[in-house]
Amino acid sequence: MIYDVTVIGGGPAGLAAALQADKEGAKVLLIEREQRLGGILKQCIHDGFGLVTFGERLSGPEYCERFIDQILDSGVERKLLTFVTKIVKTDNGFLIYYVNRSGASHIRTKTIVLATGCRERTAKQVFIHGTRPSGIFTAGTAQHYVNLMGKMPARRCVILGSGDIGLIMARRLTLEGAEVLGVYEIKPTPSGLTRNIQQCLRDFDIPLYLSHTVTRVFGDERLTAVEVMKVDQHMQPIPGTEEIIECDSLILSVGLIPENELAESLHVPIDRKTKGPVCDQQYMTETEGVYCAGNALHVNDLVDYVTENALAAGKNSAHYEKKERVRIPVEAGSDISYVVPERLDLKEPLEHVTVYFRAAKEMKNVNLMIRIGDNVIFKKRYSVVRPPEMERLNIDFSEFSLQKNQKVEFFLEKESSEGREHE
Amino acid sequence: MSSFARKVKKIKELSPSIQVSEEKGCIVLRGEADSWDTIVKAGRLAVDRKKYYGVINDIRLKGFTQKVKLPAEQDSLYDGAKPDVLIIGGGLTGCAAARELSRYNLDIMLVEKGADVAAGQSSRNGGAVHVGINYSPSSQKNYYNHRGNAMYTKLSKELDFPFERTGHLMLIGAAWEKILIQILLLNARRLNIRGARYLTRQELLKVEPYAPSWAYGALYMPTGGFTSPYKVNVALAENAVTNGVKICLNTAVTGMETKGGKIQAVKTNRGTIYPKIVINASGVYADVIADMAGDRTFTIHPRKGTDIILDKKVGKYIRTTEVKSPITVLGNGKKLHSSERVKMIKFALSHENTSKGIAVIHTVDKNMILGPDVQEIPDREDTTTDRESTNRILTEQMKVAEKVSPADVIAYFAGVRSPTYEEDFQVRKGIFCKNILEAAGIQSPGATAAPAIGRQLAIWTVKYLRETQKVEKNPNFNPIRKGTPHLSEMSEEERNELIKKNPDYGEIVCRCEEVSKGEILDVLNSPLPVYTLDAVKRRCRPGMGRCQGGFCSPLVVQILAEARGCSVDEIKKSGKNSDILLGSTKEALK
């Protein structure tokens, strides 16, 4: 027996991809390492999910339940509490090795959709120093304790980083009676969505300190205090600005990293900026038959975008056939931090290509330009672009008669009468 | 001028307020100083290995008092115990001694102030099993390192801990630096170290394919190896417990009663213990404990070192350990003057050169470690890390590990070494106290030497006890300790077979290190179960990986609570006050 599509990861991306591949008639296996489907949405009990997909404000569990219900009625085979240990490429597909409570085994599949999500950056990855006490948590871990276990990891806390989960946890802990002393962000602008800054911090009078970071932690057993410092424009702490804040916990929301250890084991090339696999408009990686969806591909702001891209990846994987590819690069030019997809396959449809991009910095009154060679083929005005808010475009590339050896470049340009102006 | 007068003069030049005297065969320094640097310098100046037992440096640092981290427990759990042997310290040395002694029919107690064994420098080092090529033939370091190194192969089989004898490398950057290698090779012959040889760059690349581009050649020492120091420590402790040793965690020695040059009683936070003989294996506090017994002839001056752990993704770039030779100057095209060269070689071979240098180290868990650096500090328990050290180590070592970037860092930690001013081990019988054995000044290569030190301590202990009692061999002694299985390293068939027997082995809890629930439960069913996050992490690695426990720690907390039959609130990171959870939600609102 050989599956057409094996989806690894049963969060929102994996659920959508498996469902769509099944609808397209493929024989689909969905592998999830936890006991329950839903991924990180299980612990996201706040609302705001599904505005784009369903036109409703749903909680995380409600959002994923809509997909889980469909999965249960579909032909998708499921392996829960199952951990993929190894993937081996074969002549006509892949061998996926896994373990679960029944044993260690493997299956065969023609294609793979990697929907492995992302992980949080840790205290050590942002070079926090001092002692090693208890009381330091990533925001997602704190959320697990509070929302899934009903336990308080903090009573009096400092939050480092203004990523969305950190903001959500500032509100959540406040609602549970903890004291949130402040959110400290090393960058001069917040990392989270504007709506979260308003709804999670301002509405609760929680202060946000920009251009500040936590440099040291104190406490031999449980955390007793943290040292915060102002930082300069290069994000380096400014000596003399040290301030000691007594607290029992430090919660970190300092970034998410796509989980791509399985992809790397297959030598799938990774985009240095997104930290996800380089993919084309089909969401196929540079390795034949390996697709990627959701936060494993790049970290999305909204689950709705995860679903959108995963539905497409699922559909494409179901119709996969081995053929010659002509891929040209899609590059992030000035003031763009990244563009997904990073490739266009000229042998695949180019009519409705969804492109996601992020600005490298906050800019007002700018034009997004797309250039092929010296020709600007597309221009769109934005009154404001901000790194935390991903932008999405639908572009018909078929009308530009793209050739191999060409490349597509996205860049931002300040609006002015004088053509291109770079700082 | 006598040698003593010359020393006094030099020390007075450093700081006129320091008083120097000769007492009980030691050279003693007293007074107060403004800087720790001055105190360490004075201690070094006072050293005379031939004339004195050692340096007692009691110069106080202005404004500093040692804060001793004591366990929160206060009870009488061990009050009135009368063991034959009391071992102070559950590090590698103490646990090695405990295991060796468990070959005899003795009542053996080991006290450790930490919440687990390997609480100090035994868990805070890179895990190299050293060659010892640069030691002086008469040093204790040479004696015990040589024997300890040789014991590792058999010991790792008996106790089922990881050990790889892959060899160590010292890299040189230019032809002239071969002189140092020639000198070291001569020493190797003197010390009977086998197999050491010079490698050309071509030969080096066969041993270490990712050797740095500047490496001209290398000294290759095939007897060097790697282990996991805390796994060795846990293995020794577990085997000791299996063979009858009582290990008392969270138990700190706070004082002693002595009479007629003999220890009568040892006070702890959990009651007074009345041993026949005491083994001092207390690491950074070895001089303090020796002093309680009236047997102090040395001073421990804490020396901090920081190590950086890198992701397994870059682990493949190192198979052995690479250290830049102490005379290799990188990025400096100019030719050194020959007098400078001679000076550097002399320094490299002297006692002043207290470190083997910062290295790039392969680990048995397939990570890469960079470090450790060297920092003289007053606080014996200061294991904090700082930005300057990690930045310096990274910048320096990225020249040796050229494939590494700061993004590969997953963790870093600091340990405090416990050297004496003589820079040698002090493994000896009591001089002024009849029933104490000292194992002091054990720093690098302590992990390598510990098994041999433990054996020596056991021999002396038995000899001492035989003066007054009969000491029989322990007929039930079992040298074999079976570690918990590592399923991620097994073949599909082996793994499948184990999971069929115990489905918990098929439930992965830690995704980064691929650790199953079954492996965690095994650790909790071991002879020395410790129900803390840190203890489980050390023994079977959940939380050691790149997410640093972000995903698995809530699960491990629940497994621990379930296994112990308590609430998750009671599970700690390490010590009694290292709470993880602070009660339930809604509680504060009630």
mmCIF file of C-alpha atoms in Angstrom, chain A residues 33-35 40 81-85 97-106 116-120 122-135 137-138 140-141 144-147 149-156 172 174-178 213-217 220-222 235-237 248-249 259-261 264 275, chain B residues 67 69-70 72 124 311 313 383-388 390-391 394 406-407 409-414 491-493 495-496 499-500 502-512 514 517 533-534 537 546-551 553-555 557-558 567-569 573-589:
data_model
loop_
_atom_site.group_PDB
_atom_site.id
_atom_site.type_symbol
_atom_site.label_atom_id
_atom_site.label_comp_id
_atom_site.label_asym_id
_atom_site.label_seq_id
_atom_site.Cartn_x
_atom_site.Cartn_y
_atom_site.Cartn_z
ATOM 1 C CA ARG A 33 2.479 13.638 17.366
ATOM 2 C CA GLU A 34 -0.020 14.661 20.039
ATOM 3 C CA GLN A 35 -3.060 12.813 21.307
ATOM 4 C CA ILE A 40 -1.241 25.007 18.967
ATOM 5 C CA LEU A 81 0.286 10.243 19.198
ATOM 6 C CA THR A 82 2.616 9.224 16.407
ATOM 7 C CA PHE A 83 6.059 10.662 15.953
ATOM 8 C CA VAL A 84 7.921 10.706 12.654
ATOM 9 C CA THR A 85 11.506 9.688 13.291
ATOM 10 C CA TYR A 97 9.391 5.960 9.722
ATOM 11 C CA TYR A 98 7.383 6.568 12.862
ATOM 12 C CA VAL A 99 6.817 5.365 16.397
ATOM 13 C CA ASN A 100 3.661 5.251 18.458
ATOM 14 C CA ARG A 101 2.293 3.175 21.298
ATOM 15 C CA SER A 102 1.780 0.235 18.930
ATOM 16 C CA GLY A 103 5.392 0.041 17.854
ATOM 17 C CA ALA A 104 7.976 1.341 15.427
ATOM 18 C CA SER A 105 7.066 1.052 11.781
ATOM 19 C CA HIS A 106 7.018 2.836 8.429
ATOM 20 C CA THR A 116 5.119 20.857 11.300
ATOM 21 C CA GLY A 117 4.458 24.389 12.527
ATOM 22 C CA CYS A 118 6.967 26.434 14.423
ATOM 23 C CA ARG A 119 8.663 26.659 17.800
ATOM 24 C CA GLU A 120 9.450 29.585 20.050
ATOM 25 C CA THR A 122 14.238 30.600 23.876
ATOM 26 C CA ALA A 123 15.925 32.733 26.536
ATOM 27 C CA LYS A 124 19.301 31.403 25.501
ATOM 28 C CA GLN A 125 18.713 32.269 21.886
ATOM 29 C CA VAL A 126 18.275 35.909 22.825
ATOM 30 C CA PHE A 127 21.357 35.641 25.057
ATOM 31 C CA ILE A 128 19.782 36.281 28.435
ATOM 32 C CA HIS A 129 22.403 35.835 31.129
ATOM 33 C CA GLY A 130 22.668 35.426 34.873
ATOM 34 C CA THR A 131 21.492 32.489 36.951
ATOM 35 C CA ARG A 132 19.328 29.543 35.845
ATOM 36 C CA PRO A 133 16.267 29.726 38.086
ATOM 37 C CA SER A 134 12.781 28.396 37.505
ATOM 38 C CA GLY A 135 10.190 30.952 36.429
ATOM 39 C CA PHE A 137 8.891 30.489 30.284
ATOM 40 C CA THR A 138 8.230 31.047 26.643
ATOM 41 C CA GLY A 140 3.506 29.396 24.494
ATOM 42 C CA THR A 141 4.639 27.251 27.408
ATOM 43 C CA HIS A 144 -0.050 25.679 27.898
ATOM 44 C CA TYR A 145 0.105 25.793 31.709
ATOM 45 C CA VAL A 146 -2.699 28.348 32.027
ATOM 46 C CA ASN A 147 -5.104 27.249 29.306
ATOM 47 C CA MET A 149 -3.646 22.702 32.725
ATOM 48 C CA GLY A 150 -5.359 25.513 34.635
ATOM 49 C CA LYS A 151 -2.100 26.344 36.390
ATOM 50 C CA MET A 152 -0.390 29.660 37.041
ATOM 51 C CA PRO A 153 3.257 29.883 36.005
ATOM 52 C CA ALA A 154 3.406 33.512 37.147
ATOM 53 C CA ARG A 155 2.062 35.877 39.779
ATOM 54 C CA ARG A 156 4.164 38.928 39.107
ATOM 55 C CA ARG A 172 -4.588 36.286 29.880
ATOM 56 C CA THR A 174 -3.920 39.738 34.002
ATOM 57 C CA LEU A 175 -7.401 38.231 33.727
ATOM 58 C CA GLU A 176 -6.252 35.386 35.975
ATOM 59 C CA GLY A 177 -5.124 37.826 38.629
ATOM 60 C CA ALA A 178 -1.396 37.978 37.895
ATOM 61 C CA THR A 213 15.451 44.457 26.702
ATOM 62 C CA VAL A 214 16.035 42.067 29.578
ATOM 63 C CA THR A 215 19.760 41.518 29.996
ATOM 64 C CA ARG A 216 20.058 39.456 33.157
ATOM 65 C CA VAL A 217 18.035 37.299 35.480
ATOM 66 C CA ASP A 220 19.115 30.846 42.693
ATOM 67 C CA GLU A 221 15.982 28.745 42.789
ATOM 68 C CA ARG A 222 12.917 30.669 41.581
ATOM 69 C CA MET A 235 19.800 46.971 19.691
ATOM 70 C CA GLN A 236 22.855 46.977 21.978
ATOM 71 C CA PRO A 237 22.227 47.696 25.684
ATOM 72 C CA ASP A 248 8.688 35.889 39.970
ATOM 73 C CA SER A 249 8.605 35.151 36.285
ATOM 74 C CA GLU A 259 10.302 23.639 12.577
ATOM 75 C CA ASN A 260 12.097 22.169 9.638
ATOM 76 C CA GLU A 261 14.336 19.470 11.015
ATOM 77 C CA GLU A 264 16.563 19.497 6.516
ATOM 78 C CA LYS A 275 13.552 29.850 7.873
ATOM 79 C CA LYS B 67 27.067 33.333 50.497
ATOM 80 C CA LYS B 69 23.715 28.190 49.119
ATOM 81 C CA LEU B 70 22.232 25.803 51.616
ATOM 82 C CA ALA B 72 16.003 24.611 52.342
ATOM 83 C CA ARG B 124 29.402 21.691 34.355
ATOM 84 C CA ASP B 311 22.710 22.541 17.956
ATOM 85 C CA LYS B 313 22.921 20.337 13.239
ATOM 86 C CA THR B 383 27.624 29.964 38.070
ATOM 87 C CA THR B 384 26.064 32.931 36.345
ATOM 88 C CA THR B 385 26.814 33.529 32.705
ATOM 89 C CA ASP B 386 27.506 36.876 31.126
ATOM 90 C CA ARG B 387 27.390 38.397 27.695
ATOM 91 C CA GLU B 388 31.101 39.226 27.563
ATOM 92 C CA THR B 390 29.840 34.053 25.656
ATOM 93 C CA ASN B 391 30.636 36.689 23.036
ATOM 94 C CA LEU B 394 31.981 32.560 20.231
ATOM 95 C CA PRO B 406 25.752 32.384 16.764
ATOM 96 C CA ALA B 407 22.321 31.186 15.555
ATOM 97 C CA VAL B 409 23.674 28.335 20.079
ATOM 98 C CA ILE B 410 21.052 26.440 22.047
ATOM 99 C CA ALA B 411 22.372 26.863 25.578
ATOM 100 C CA TYR B 412 25.311 27.946 27.683
ATOM 101 C CA PHE B 413 26.316 27.354 31.256
ATOM 102 C CA ALA B 414 29.088 28.161 33.671
ATOM 103 C CA SER B 491 17.048 0.051 14.839
ATOM 104 C CA GLU B 492 13.379 -0.100 13.920
ATOM 105 C CA GLU B 493 13.224 -3.797 14.923
ATOM 106 C CA ARG B 495 12.672 -0.310 18.993
ATOM 107 C CA ASN B 496 9.521 -2.081 17.891
ATOM 108 C CA ILE B 499 7.542 -0.793 22.440
ATOM 109 C CA LYS B 500 5.559 -4.010 22.162
ATOM 110 C CA ASN B 502 6.161 -1.347 27.006
ATOM 111 C CA PRO B 503 3.977 0.991 24.909
ATOM 112 C CA ASP B 504 5.259 4.009 26.881
ATOM 113 C CA TYR B 505 8.439 3.710 24.815
ATOM 114 C CA GLY B 506 6.351 4.599 21.769
ATOM 115 C CA GLU B 507 5.025 7.845 23.203
ATOM 116 C CA ILE B 508 7.440 10.642 22.367
ATOM 117 C CA VAL B 509 7.443 13.423 24.941
ATOM 118 C CA CYS B 510 10.486 15.472 23.919
ATOM 119 C CA ARG B 511 10.476 16.039 20.196
ATOM 120 C CA CYS B 512 13.892 17.669 19.866
ATOM 121 C CA GLU B 514 13.185 12.143 20.738
ATOM 122 C CA LYS B 517 7.548 8.625 28.208
ATOM 123 C CA LEU B 533 12.789 18.593 35.875
ATOM 124 C CA ASP B 534 16.555 19.112 35.928
ATOM 125 C CA LYS B 537 16.689 16.345 31.840
ATOM 126 C CA ARG B 546 16.814 23.250 20.606
ATOM 127 C CA CYS B 547 13.427 24.220 22.084
ATOM 128 C CA GLN B 548 14.920 23.973 25.590
ATOM 129 C CA GLY B 549 11.837 22.330 27.030
ATOM 130 C CA GLY B 550 9.322 24.756 25.565
ATOM 131 C CA PHE B 551 7.135 21.947 24.286
ATOM 132 C CA SER B 553 8.308 20.670 30.106
ATOM 133 C CA PRO B 554 4.525 20.798 30.835
ATOM 134 C CA LEU B 555 4.352 17.129 29.826
ATOM 135 C CA VAL B 557 5.918 17.966 34.894
ATOM 136 C CA GLN B 558 2.731 15.919 34.523
ATOM 137 C CA SER B 567 0.039 17.523 42.374
ATOM 138 C CA VAL B 568 1.923 19.190 39.522
ATOM 139 C CA ASP B 569 2.386 22.158 41.867
ATOM 140 C CA LYS B 573 12.940 22.506 38.663
ATOM 141 C CA SER B 574 15.672 21.496 41.099
ATOM 142 C CA GLY B 575 15.805 22.596 44.752
ATOM 143 C CA LYS B 576 12.930 22.843 47.207
ATOM 144 C CA ASN B 577 12.193 26.482 46.396
ATOM 145 C CA SER B 578 12.498 26.250 42.626
ATOM 146 C CA ASP B 579 8.755 26.131 42.019
ATOM 147 C CA ILE B 580 7.557 25.833 38.473
ATOM 148 C CA LEU B 581 3.869 26.476 39.050
ATOM 149 C CA LEU B 582 2.346 28.906 41.522
ATOM 150 C CA GLY B 583 -1.068 27.396 42.113
ATOM 151 C CA SER B 584 -4.194 27.162 40.023
ATOM 152 C CA THR B 585 -5.933 29.707 37.851
ATOM 153 C CA LYS B 586 -8.835 31.595 39.447
ATOM 154 C CA GLU B 587 -7.215 31.129 42.890
ATOM 155 C CA ALA B 588 -6.028 34.719 43.097
ATOM 156 C CA LEU B 589 -9.501 35.934 42.224
#
